[in-house]
Amino acid sequence: IRWHRAVAAKYPSYDVSKVGIYGGSAGGQNAMGALLFHPDFYKVAVSFAGCHDNRMDKIWWNEQWMGWPIGNHYAESSNVVNAHLLRGKLLLVVPELDTNVDPASTMQVVNALIEANKDFDLLVMPGEDHGGGRRGPSAPYGDRKMWDFFVRHLMGAETPDWNAVN
């Protein structure tokens, strides 16, 4: 956030009132977290294959950064626990056959968002592994969905009618 504000101070055309963020895996967790924990700055997020609760991920990975034992800090940083805080526009992308981050992590956050009566978009990438929507056969479709999401929600512009294109 400080970096964006510094750039905006140097370049007045850099509009920090409309900032979007995207990421995959841990970056997907952080992209959604931006709307939960910094909603006054981030307005739109696209989360690919996010591990939305570190208690559900590979424990060795999280222990490196968050330590042992698993304490309150795990729940405090959980997108599932904090889903009720959602502000802004969110697109969740989940690869059906993810072998790195269990797709159930996204489904848990989806359930929490529904229980909190929050609006969001969900895209399931059938047959895709961890990179689904960003790498592999579905990458062009996932990229288009992400950029269209940003165009609609940050620019307020319509995107092409992709079904009308030959």
Tab-separated table of N, CA and C in Angstrom:
chain	number	residue	atom	x	y	z
A	1	ILE	N	0.838	-1.188	0.000
A	1	ILE	CA	0.000	0.000	0.000
A	1	ILE	C	0.879	1.246	0.000
A	2	ARG	N	1.929	1.236	0.818
A	2	ARG	CA	2.838	2.391	0.843
A	2	ARG	C	3.500	2.590	-0.514
A	3	TRP	N	3.870	1.485	-1.170
A	3	TRP	CA	4.493	1.588	-2.486
A	3	TRP	C	3.542	2.252	-3.468
A	4	HIS	N	2.298	1.777	-3.512
A	4	HIS	CA	1.313	2.371	-4.420
A	4	HIS	C	1.145	3.865	-4.139
A	5	ARG	N	1.059	4.225	-2.886
A	5	ARG	CA	0.881	5.640	-2.533
A	5	ARG	C	2.103	6.466	-2.910
A	6	ALA	N	3.295	5.900	-2.782
A	6	ALA	CA	4.513	6.613	-3.182
A	6	ALA	C	4.538	6.837	-4.691
A	7	VAL	N	4.132	5.819	-5.441
A	7	VAL	CA	4.082	5.967	-6.902
A	7	VAL	C	3.052	7.027	-7.289
A	8	ALA	N	1.904	7.004	-6.633
A	8	ALA	CA	0.852	7.992	-6.924
A	8	ALA	C	1.315	9.404	-6.591
A	9	ALA	N	2.111	9.555	-5.555
A	9	ALA	CA	2.633	10.881	-5.206
A	9	ALA	C	3.583	11.395	-6.283
A	10	LYS	N	4.318	10.479	-6.888
A	10	LYS	CA	5.276	10.862	-7.941
A	10	LYS	C	4.590	11.018	-9.288
A	11	TYR	N	3.588	10.185	-9.567
A	11	TYR	CA	2.883	10.195	-10.848
A	11	TYR	C	1.395	10.402	-10.595
A	12	PRO	N	0.906	11.626	-10.691
A	12	PRO	CA	-0.497	11.917	-10.379
A	12	PRO	C	-1.510	11.109	-11.201
A	13	SER	N	-1.118	10.593	-12.339
A	13	SER	CA	-2.045	9.800	-13.152
A	13	SER	C	-2.270	8.398	-12.574
A	14	TYR	N	-1.454	8.007	-11.607
A	14	TYR	CA	-1.572	6.699	-10.968
A	14	TYR	C	-2.691	6.781	-9.939
A	15	ASP	N	-3.812	6.154	-10.241
A	15	ASP	CA	-5.029	6.295	-9.448
A	15	ASP	C	-5.110	5.230	-8.362
A	16	VAL	N	-4.851	5.617	-7.113
A	16	VAL	CA	-4.913	4.653	-6.013
A	16	VAL	C	-6.319	4.494	-5.451
A	17	SER	N	-7.302	5.118	-6.075
A	17	SER	CA	-8.678	4.911	-5.619
A	17	SER	C	-9.295	3.667	-6.250
A	18	LYS	N	-8.583	3.081	-7.215
A	18	LYS	CA	-9.084	1.894	-7.913
A	18	LYS	C	-7.957	0.885	-8.062
A	19	VAL	N	-7.655	0.191	-6.971
A	19	VAL	CA	-6.554	-0.772	-6.998
A	19	VAL	C	-7.112	-2.181	-6.921
A	20	GLY	N	-6.670	-3.013	-7.862
A	20	GLY	CA	-7.013	-4.427	-7.869
A	20	GLY	C	-5.776	-5.259	-7.591
A	21	ILE	N	-5.995	-6.491	-7.196
A	21	ILE	CA	-4.894	-7.386	-6.856
A	21	ILE	C	-5.270	-8.804	-7.277
A	22	TYR	N	-4.282	-9.570	-7.712
A	22	TYR	CA	-4.538	-10.976	-8.013
A	22	TYR	C	-3.348	-11.804	-7.556
A	23	GLY	N	-3.598	-13.079	-7.363
A	23	GLY	CA	-2.532	-13.981	-7.000
A	23	GLY	C	-3.015	-15.407	-6.992
A	24	GLY	N	-2.055	-16.315	-7.023
A	24	GLY	CA	-2.352	-17.737	-6.992
A	24	GLY	C	-1.652	-18.402	-5.834
A	25	SER	N	-2.267	-19.444	-5.301
A	25	SER	CA	-1.731	-20.219	-4.186
A	25	SER	C	-1.691	-19.324	-2.942
A	26	ALA	N	-0.508	-19.141	-2.332
A	26	ALA	CA	-0.423	-18.216	-1.196
A	26	ALA	C	-0.797	-16.807	-1.643
A	27	GLY	N	-0.478	-16.475	-2.890
A	27	GLY	CA	-0.875	-15.176	-3.440
A	27	GLY	C	-2.380	-15.061	-3.601
A	28	GLY	N	-3.048	-16.183	-3.849
A	28	GLY	CA	-4.507	-16.185	-3.909
A	28	GLY	C	-5.111	-15.928	-2.544
A	29	GLN	N	-4.501	-16.519	-1.524
A	29	GLN	CA	-4.920	-16.253	-0.152
A	29	GLN	C	-4.740	-14.768	0.150
A	30	ASN	N	-3.602	-14.216	-0.235
A	30	ASN	CA	-3.318	-12.812	0.045
A	30	ASN	C	-4.204	-11.877	-0.766
A	31	ALA	N	-4.540	-12.242	-1.994
A	31	ALA	CA	-5.414	-11.390	-2.803
A	31	ALA	C	-6.776	-11.245	-2.131
A	32	MET	N	-7.355	-12.363	-1.691
A	32	MET	CA	-8.625	-12.255	-0.978
A	32	MET	C	-8.439	-11.521	0.341
A	33	GLY	N	-7.356	-11.812	1.033
A	33	GLY	CA	-7.062	-11.141	2.292
A	33	GLY	C	-6.974	-9.634	2.152
A	34	ALA	N	-6.553	-9.153	0.984
A	34	ALA	CA	-6.495	-7.706	0.760
A	34	ALA	C	-7.875	-7.073	0.904
A	35	LEU	N	-8.913	-7.778	0.420
A	35	LEU	CA	-10.277	-7.254	0.536
A	35	LEU	C	-10.836	-7.404	1.947
A	36	LEU	N	-10.322	-8.359	2.692
A	36	LEU	CA	-10.786	-8.566	4.072
A	36	LEU	C	-10.107	-7.613	5.053
A	37	PHE	N	-8.790	-7.470	4.898
A	37	PHE	CA	-8.003	-6.775	5.908
A	37	PHE	C	-7.570	-5.359	5.504
A	38	HIS	N	-7.702	-5.022	4.222
A	38	HIS	CA	-7.333	-3.687	3.733
A	38	HIS	C	-8.369	-3.180	2.722
A	39	PRO	N	-9.650	-3.265	3.051
A	39	PRO	CA	-10.687	-2.911	2.070
A	39	PRO	C	-10.782	-1.422	1.761
A	40	ASP	N	-10.185	-0.596	2.587
A	40	ASP	CA	-10.192	0.833	2.282
A	40	ASP	C	-9.233	1.156	1.148
A	41	PHE	N	-8.333	0.232	0.836
A	41	PHE	CA	-7.383	0.453	-0.254
A	41	PHE	C	-7.686	-0.416	-1.469
A	42	TYR	N	-7.805	-1.733	-1.269
A	42	TYR	CA	-8.040	-2.651	-2.386
A	42	TYR	C	-9.526	-2.763	-2.675
A	43	LYS	N	-9.901	-2.698	-3.953
A	43	LYS	CA	-11.317	-2.698	-4.346
A	43	LYS	C	-11.744	-3.983	-5.053
A	44	VAL	N	-10.805	-4.656	-5.706
A	44	VAL	CA	-11.110	-5.838	-6.511
A	44	VAL	C	-9.989	-6.853	-6.323
A	45	ALA	N	-10.361	-8.141	-6.225
A	45	ALA	CA	-9.348	-9.192	-6.104
A	45	ALA	C	-9.765	-10.410	-6.908
A	46	VAL	N	-8.755	-11.041	-7.505
A	46	VAL	CA	-8.936	-12.331	-8.172
A	46	VAL	C	-7.982	-13.302	-7.490
A	47	SER	N	-8.547	-14.370	-6.944
A	47	SER	CA	-7.795	-15.349	-6.169
A	47	SER	C	-7.813	-16.686	-6.891
A	48	PHE	N	-6.637	-17.145	-7.334
A	48	PHE	CA	-6.488	-18.436	-7.994
A	48	PHE	C	-5.944	-19.460	-6.999
A	49	ALA	N	-6.626	-20.578	-6.818
A	49	ALA	CA	-6.110	-21.718	-6.040
A	49	ALA	C	-5.585	-21.310	-4.673
A	50	GLY	N	-6.300	-20.434	-4.002
A	50	GLY	CA	-5.832	-19.941	-2.712
A	50	GLY	C	-6.017	-20.947	-1.600
A	51	CYS	N	-5.046	-20.972	-0.692
A	51	CYS	CA	-5.211	-21.710	0.551
A	51	CYS	C	-5.743	-20.693	1.548
A	52	HIS	N	-7.017	-20.743	1.814
A	52	HIS	CA	-7.676	-19.672	2.541
A	52	HIS	C	-7.634	-19.826	4.055
A	53	ASP	N	-7.056	-20.920	4.537
A	53	ASP	CA	-6.878	-21.106	5.969
A	53	ASP	C	-5.617	-21.946	6.166
A	54	ASN	N	-4.607	-21.365	6.789
A	54	ASN	CA	-3.315	-22.046	6.910
A	54	ASN	C	-3.349	-23.297	7.773
A	55	ARG	N	-4.420	-23.500	8.511
A	55	ARG	CA	-4.546	-24.737	9.291
A	55	ARG	C	-4.893	-25.916	8.384
A	56	MET	N	-5.304	-25.618	7.159
A	56	MET	CA	-5.699	-26.667	6.228
A	56	MET	C	-4.583	-27.015	5.243
A	57	ASP	N	-3.615	-26.150	5.099
A	57	ASP	CA	-2.539	-26.338	4.118
A	57	ASP	C	-1.488	-27.314	4.664
A	58	LYS	N	-0.469	-27.533	3.881
A	58	LYS	CA	0.659	-28.368	4.289
A	58	LYS	C	1.296	-27.731	5.526
A	59	ILE	N	1.229	-28.397	6.656
A	59	ILE	CA	1.634	-27.781	7.913
A	59	ILE	C	3.111	-27.364	7.895
A	60	TRP	N	3.985	-28.130	7.228
A	60	TRP	CA	5.404	-27.767	7.197
A	60	TRP	C	5.617	-26.411	6.548
A	61	TRP	N	4.791	-26.068	5.553
A	61	TRP	CA	4.939	-24.780	4.865
A	61	TRP	C	4.600	-23.631	5.814
A	62	ASN	N	3.476	-23.739	6.484
A	62	ASN	CA	3.023	-22.656	7.349
A	62	ASN	C	3.873	-22.511	8.599
A	63	GLU	N	4.361	-23.625	9.131
A	63	GLU	CA	5.199	-23.548	10.321
A	63	GLU	C	6.470	-22.752	10.068
A	64	GLN	N	6.974	-22.781	8.823
A	64	GLN	CA	8.173	-22.006	8.499
A	64	GLN	C	7.968	-20.520	8.754
A	65	TRP	N	6.767	-20.048	8.466
A	65	TRP	CA	6.499	-18.610	8.504
A	65	TRP	C	5.673	-18.191	9.713
A	66	MET	N	4.809	-19.081	10.205
A	66	MET	CA	3.885	-18.707	11.271
A	66	MET	C	4.217	-19.368	12.606
A	67	GLY	N	5.144	-20.337	12.576
A	67	GLY	CA	5.600	-20.963	13.802
A	67	GLY	C	4.682	-22.039	14.345
A	68	TRP	N	5.185	-22.663	15.396
A	68	TRP	CA	4.471	-23.701	16.124
A	68	TRP	C	4.472	-23.290	17.579
A	69	PRO	N	3.452	-23.481	18.340
A	69	PRO	CA	2.242	-24.213	17.977
A	69	PRO	C	1.267	-23.343	17.187
A	70	ILE	N	0.262	-24.016	16.671
A	70	ILE	CA	-0.793	-23.304	15.962
A	70	ILE	C	-1.592	-22.532	17.005
A	71	GLY	N	-1.514	-21.228	16.930
A	71	GLY	CA	-2.191	-20.372	17.903
A	71	GLY	C	-3.261	-19.516	17.248
A	72	ASN	N	-3.677	-18.499	17.959
A	72	ASN	CA	-4.733	-17.604	17.466
A	72	ASN	C	-4.368	-16.921	16.159
A	73	HIS	N	-3.068	-16.733	15.909
A	73	HIS	CA	-2.646	-16.054	14.693
A	73	HIS	C	-3.079	-16.811	13.431
A	74	TYR	N	-3.266	-18.108	13.520
A	74	TYR	CA	-3.751	-18.865	12.370
A	74	TYR	C	-5.199	-18.483	12.057
A	75	ALA	N	-6.052	-18.427	13.047
A	75	ALA	CA	-7.458	-18.041	12.835
A	75	ALA	C	-7.563	-16.568	12.450
A	76	GLU	N	-6.735	-15.732	13.062
A	76	GLU	CA	-6.790	-14.296	12.778
A	76	GLU	C	-6.444	-13.987	11.325
A	77	SER	N	-5.638	-14.831	10.687
A	77	SER	CA	-5.249	-14.610	9.295
A	77	SER	C	-6.079	-15.438	8.314
A	78	SER	N	-7.050	-16.168	8.811
A	78	SER	CA	-7.857	-17.061	7.974
A	78	SER	C	-8.903	-16.298	7.164
A	79	ASN	N	-8.917	-16.528	5.858
A	79	ASN	CA	-9.971	-15.952	5.016
A	79	ASN	C	-11.322	-16.587	5.327
A	80	VAL	N	-11.313	-17.828	5.782
A	80	VAL	CA	-12.567	-18.507	6.122
A	80	VAL	C	-13.176	-17.857	7.363
A	81	VAL	N	-12.403	-17.740	8.412
A	81	VAL	CA	-12.880	-17.149	9.660
A	81	VAL	C	-13.322	-15.703	9.450
A	82	ASN	N	-12.611	-14.984	8.587
A	82	ASN	CA	-12.855	-13.556	8.402
A	82	ASN	C	-13.658	-13.225	7.150
A	83	ALA	N	-14.282	-14.216	6.532
A	83	ALA	CA	-15.040	-13.994	5.288
A	83	ALA	C	-16.125	-12.935	5.459
A	84	HIS	N	-16.686	-12.831	6.652
A	84	HIS	CA	-17.746	-11.847	6.903
A	84	HIS	C	-17.267	-10.401	6.735
A	85	LEU	N	-15.949	-10.182	6.699
A	85	LEU	CA	-15.386	-8.840	6.546
A	85	LEU	C	-15.300	-8.396	5.086
A	86	LEU	N	-15.662	-9.270	4.153
A	86	LEU	CA	-15.468	-8.966	2.732
A	86	LEU	C	-16.127	-7.655	2.333
A	87	ARG	N	-15.322	-6.814	1.701
A	87	ARG	CA	-15.789	-5.624	1.004
A	87	ARG	C	-15.071	-5.624	-0.341
A	88	GLY	N	-15.710	-5.113	-1.353
A	88	GLY	CA	-15.110	-5.102	-2.678
A	88	GLY	C	-15.614	-6.261	-3.512
A	89	LYS	N	-15.037	-6.398	-4.672
A	89	LYS	CA	-15.438	-7.416	-5.644
A	89	LYS	C	-14.403	-8.536	-5.648
A	90	LEU	N	-14.880	-9.772	-5.546
A	90	LEU	CA	-14.005	-10.934	-5.438
A	90	LEU	C	-14.372	-11.994	-6.457
A	91	LEU	N	-13.360	-12.473	-7.179
A	91	LEU	CA	-13.490	-13.636	-8.057
A	91	LEU	C	-12.575	-14.721	-7.506
A	92	LEU	N	-13.163	-15.848	-7.123
A	92	LEU	CA	-12.418	-17.017	-6.670
A	92	LEU	C	-12.318	-17.994	-7.831
A	93	VAL	N	-11.114	-18.465	-8.110
A	93	VAL	CA	-10.890	-19.460	-9.155
A	93	VAL	C	-10.298	-20.693	-8.487
A	94	VAL	N	-10.950	-21.843	-8.696
A	94	VAL	CA	-10.482	-23.071	-8.054
A	94	VAL	C	-10.289	-24.161	-9.104
A	95	PRO	N	-9.065	-24.716	-9.188
A	95	PRO	CA	-8.825	-25.851	-10.066
A	95	PRO	C	-9.392	-27.125	-9.431
A	96	GLU	N	-10.200	-27.833	-10.177
A	96	GLU	CA	-10.910	-28.998	-9.655
A	96	GLU	C	-9.974	-30.070	-9.093
A	97	LEU	N	-8.843	-30.306	-9.734
A	97	LEU	CA	-7.966	-31.416	-9.365
A	97	LEU	C	-6.650	-30.941	-8.761
A	98	ASP	N	-6.683	-29.853	-8.027
A	98	ASP	CA	-5.478	-29.275	-7.431
A	98	ASP	C	-4.833	-30.279	-6.477
A	99	THR	N	-3.565	-30.622	-6.717
A	99	THR	CA	-2.842	-31.549	-5.855
A	99	THR	C	-1.908	-30.819	-4.891
A	100	ASN	N	-1.874	-29.491	-4.945
A	100	ASN	CA	-1.033	-28.703	-4.050
A	100	ASN	C	-1.869	-28.069	-2.939
A	101	VAL	N	-2.914	-27.343	-3.312
A	101	VAL	CA	-3.833	-26.744	-2.338
A	101	VAL	C	-5.187	-27.422	-2.530
A	102	ASP	N	-5.649	-28.075	-1.504
A	102	ASP	CA	-6.913	-28.804	-1.578
A	102	ASP	C	-8.041	-27.863	-2.010
A	103	PRO	N	-8.773	-28.206	-3.082
A	103	PRO	CA	-9.897	-27.368	-3.509
A	103	PRO	C	-10.923	-27.134	-2.396
A	104	ALA	N	-10.961	-28.002	-1.407
A	104	ALA	CA	-11.873	-27.811	-0.280
A	104	ALA	C	-11.574	-26.509	0.462
A	105	SER	N	-10.347	-26.010	0.368
A	105	SER	CA	-10.016	-24.737	1.002
A	105	SER	C	-10.857	-23.610	0.405
A	106	THR	N	-10.975	-23.607	-0.924
A	106	THR	CA	-11.818	-22.604	-1.565
A	106	THR	C	-13.279	-22.855	-1.239
A	107	MET	N	-13.688	-24.111	-1.212
A	107	MET	CA	-15.091	-24.395	-0.898
A	107	MET	C	-15.443	-23.988	0.536
A	108	GLN	N	-14.493	-24.090	1.461
A	108	GLN	CA	-14.741	-23.624	2.823
A	108	GLN	C	-14.958	-22.112	2.852
A	109	VAL	N	-14.155	-21.378	2.097
A	109	VAL	CA	-14.325	-19.922	2.073
A	109	VAL	C	-15.610	-19.552	1.338
A	110	VAL	N	-15.966	-20.309	0.298
A	110	VAL	CA	-17.248	-20.090	-0.392
A	110	VAL	C	-18.402	-20.263	0.591
A	111	ASN	N	-18.359	-21.330	1.368
A	111	ASN	CA	-19.404	-21.576	2.356
A	111	ASN	C	-19.486	-20.432	3.372
A	112	ALA	N	-18.334	-19.975	3.845
A	112	ALA	CA	-18.317	-18.877	4.819
A	112	ALA	C	-18.858	-17.586	4.210
A	113	LEU	N	-18.553	-17.333	2.938
A	113	LEU	CA	-19.078	-16.140	2.266
A	113	LEU	C	-20.596	-16.223	2.112
A	114	ILE	N	-21.087	-17.397	1.755
A	114	ILE	CA	-22.536	-17.587	1.618
A	114	ILE	C	-23.217	-17.397	2.977
A	115	GLU	N	-22.647	-17.991	4.017
A	115	GLU	CA	-23.220	-17.840	5.357
A	115	GLU	C	-23.238	-16.382	5.802
A	116	ALA	N	-22.259	-15.600	5.343
A	116	ALA	CA	-22.185	-14.180	5.694
A	116	ALA	C	-22.992	-13.312	4.724
A	117	ASN	N	-23.672	-13.957	3.760
A	117	ASN	CA	-24.500	-13.258	2.766
A	117	ASN	C	-23.686	-12.273	1.933
A	118	LYS	N	-22.468	-12.670	1.541
A	118	LYS	CA	-21.589	-11.824	0.746
A	118	LYS	C	-21.692	-12.196	-0.725
A	119	ASP	N	-21.582	-11.200	-1.584
A	119	ASP	CA	-21.565	-11.423	-3.030
A	119	ASP	C	-20.138	-11.661	-3.494
A	120	PHE	N	-19.965	-12.618	-4.388
A	120	PHE	CA	-18.660	-12.948	-4.957
A	120	PHE	C	-18.908	-13.751	-6.213
A	121	ASP	N	-17.866	-13.946	-6.993
A	121	ASP	CA	-17.941	-14.786	-8.187
A	121	ASP	C	-17.025	-15.984	-7.986
A	122	LEU	N	-17.422	-17.113	-8.563
A	122	LEU	CA	-16.675	-18.362	-8.442
A	122	LEU	C	-16.526	-18.983	-9.814
A	123	LEU	N	-15.300	-19.362	-10.143
A	123	LEU	CA	-15.008	-20.048	-11.393
A	123	LEU	C	-14.278	-21.348	-11.068
A	124	VAL	N	-14.877	-22.474	-11.432
A	124	VAL	CA	-14.259	-23.785	-11.245
A	124	VAL	C	-13.628	-24.179	-12.571
A	125	MET	N	-12.365	-24.591	-12.521
A	125	MET	CA	-11.638	-25.002	-13.720
A	125	MET	C	-11.579	-26.534	-13.757
A	126	PRO	N	-12.504	-27.183	-14.487
A	126	PRO	CA	-12.570	-28.647	-14.522
A	126	PRO	C	-11.283	-29.264	-15.055
A	127	GLY	N	-10.866	-30.343	-14.397
A	127	GLY	CA	-9.719	-31.112	-14.860
A	127	GLY	C	-8.380	-30.433	-14.656
A	128	GLU	N	-8.345	-29.278	-14.020
A	128	GLU	CA	-7.093	-28.532	-13.866
A	128	GLU	C	-6.426	-28.817	-12.530
A	129	ASP	N	-5.086	-28.729	-12.535
A	129	ASP	CA	-4.296	-28.862	-11.321
A	129	ASP	C	-4.016	-27.466	-10.759
A	130	HIS	N	-3.048	-27.340	-9.905
A	130	HIS	CA	-2.799	-26.140	-9.122
A	130	HIS	C	-2.731	-24.854	-9.951
A	131	GLY	N	-2.155	-24.914	-11.113
A	131	GLY	CA	-2.034	-23.709	-11.946
A	131	GLY	C	-3.270	-23.409	-12.768
A	132	GLY	N	-4.320	-24.185	-12.606
A	132	GLY	CA	-5.515	-24.042	-13.436
A	132	GLY	C	-6.061	-22.632	-13.473
A	133	GLY	N	-6.183	-22.101	-14.664
A	133	GLY	CA	-6.654	-20.750	-14.863
A	133	GLY	C	-5.524	-19.764	-15.068
A	134	ARG	N	-4.304	-20.129	-14.690
A	134	ARG	CA	-3.138	-19.262	-14.875
A	134	ARG	C	-2.075	-19.946	-15.718
A	135	ARG	N	-2.024	-21.268	-15.687
A	135	ARG	CA	-1.068	-22.026	-16.490
A	135	ARG	C	-1.833	-23.203	-17.084
A	136	GLY	N	-1.263	-23.825	-18.051
A	136	GLY	CA	-1.896	-25.002	-18.626
A	136	GLY	C	-2.940	-24.643	-19.663
A	137	PRO	N	-3.741	-25.629	-20.060
A	137	PRO	CA	-4.682	-25.446	-21.169
A	137	PRO	C	-5.726	-24.355	-20.933
A	138	SER	N	-6.084	-24.116	-19.678
A	138	SER	CA	-7.140	-23.136	-19.411
A	138	SER	C	-6.613	-21.722	-19.223
A	139	ALA	N	-5.303	-21.514	-19.346
A	139	ALA	CA	-4.719	-20.192	-19.071
A	139	ALA	C	-5.357	-19.065	-19.890
A	140	PRO	N	-5.574	-19.218	-21.185
A	140	PRO	CA	-6.194	-18.104	-21.914
A	140	PRO	C	-7.579	-17.737	-21.374
A	141	TYR	N	-8.355	-18.742	-21.000
A	141	TYR	CA	-9.691	-18.475	-20.462
A	141	TYR	C	-9.596	-17.815	-19.081
A	142	GLY	N	-8.747	-18.353	-18.214
A	142	GLY	CA	-8.573	-17.775	-16.882
A	142	GLY	C	-8.062	-16.349	-16.939
A	143	ASP	N	-7.107	-16.080	-17.836
A	143	ASP	CA	-6.599	-14.714	-17.996
A	143	ASP	C	-7.704	-13.772	-18.455
A	144	ARG	N	-8.481	-14.198	-19.428
A	144	ARG	CA	-9.560	-13.350	-19.939
A	144	ARG	C	-10.585	-13.059	-18.849
A	145	LYS	N	-10.950	-14.079	-18.081
A	145	LYS	CA	-11.918	-13.870	-16.997
A	145	LYS	C	-11.363	-12.875	-15.966
A	146	MET	N	-10.076	-12.991	-15.645
A	146	MET	CA	-9.468	-12.080	-14.678
A	146	MET	C	-9.467	-10.646	-15.216
A	147	TRP	N	-8.946	-10.445	-16.435
A	147	TRP	CA	-8.867	-9.081	-16.973
A	147	TRP	C	-10.258	-8.496	-17.176
A	148	ASP	N	-11.211	-9.287	-17.635
A	148	ASP	CA	-12.592	-8.793	-17.767
A	148	ASP	C	-13.146	-8.370	-16.412
A	149	PHE	N	-12.846	-9.134	-15.370
A	149	PHE	CA	-13.311	-8.811	-14.016
A	149	PHE	C	-12.758	-7.454	-13.579
A	150	PHE	N	-11.475	-7.228	-13.826
A	150	PHE	CA	-10.865	-5.944	-13.478
A	150	PHE	C	-11.461	-4.802	-14.300
A	151	VAL	N	-11.635	-5.023	-15.590
A	151	VAL	CA	-12.189	-3.966	-16.453
A	151	VAL	C	-13.583	-3.575	-15.976
A	152	ARG	N	-14.432	-4.552	-15.701
A	152	ARG	CA	-15.798	-4.256	-15.254
A	152	ARG	C	-15.819	-3.540	-13.900
A	153	HIS	N	-14.994	-4.015	-12.964
A	153	HIS	CA	-15.125	-3.519	-11.597
A	153	HIS	C	-14.177	-2.375	-11.231
A	154	LEU	N	-13.121	-2.167	-11.985
A	154	LEU	CA	-12.244	-1.028	-11.719
A	154	LEU	C	-12.477	0.119	-12.699
A	155	MET	N	-12.744	-0.220	-13.947
A	155	MET	CA	-12.951	0.813	-14.961
A	155	MET	C	-14.431	1.118	-15.173
A	156	GLY	N	-15.295	0.210	-14.751
A	156	GLY	CA	-16.718	0.398	-14.970
A	156	GLY	C	-17.099	0.293	-16.435
A	157	ALA	N	-16.307	-0.462	-17.183
A	157	ALA	CA	-16.530	-0.592	-18.625
A	157	ALA	C	-17.058	-1.989	-18.949
A	158	GLU	N	-17.766	-2.075	-20.051
A	158	GLU	CA	-18.241	-3.365	-20.545
A	158	GLU	C	-17.107	-4.088	-21.258
A	159	THR	N	-17.112	-5.384	-21.174
A	159	THR	CA	-16.137	-6.192	-21.894
A	159	THR	C	-16.804	-6.749	-23.147
A	160	PRO	N	-16.009	-7.242	-24.091
A	160	PRO	CA	-16.613	-7.773	-25.324
A	160	PRO	C	-17.593	-8.905	-25.039
A	161	ASP	N	-18.534	-9.060	-25.912
A	161	ASP	CA	-19.437	-10.207	-25.874
A	161	ASP	C	-18.674	-11.362	-26.518
A	162	TRP	N	-17.961	-12.123	-25.691
A	162	TRP	CA	-17.087	-13.169	-26.199
A	162	TRP	C	-17.862	-14.280	-26.915
A	163	ASN	N	-19.130	-14.440	-26.611
A	163	ASN	CA	-19.932	-15.455	-27.286
A	163	ASN	C	-20.309	-15.027	-28.699
A	164	ALA	N	-20.235	-13.744	-28.981
A	164	ALA	CA	-20.574	-13.250	-30.313
A	164	ALA	C	-19.365	-13.287	-31.249
A	165	VAL	N	-18.172	-13.458	-30.687
A	165	VAL	CA	-16.950	-13.472	-31.483
A	165	VAL	C	-16.784	-14.835	-32.115
A	166	ASN	N	-16.421	-14.850	-33.400
A	166	ASN	CA	-16.214	-16.126	-34.116
A	166	ASN	C	-14.917	-16.759	-33.750
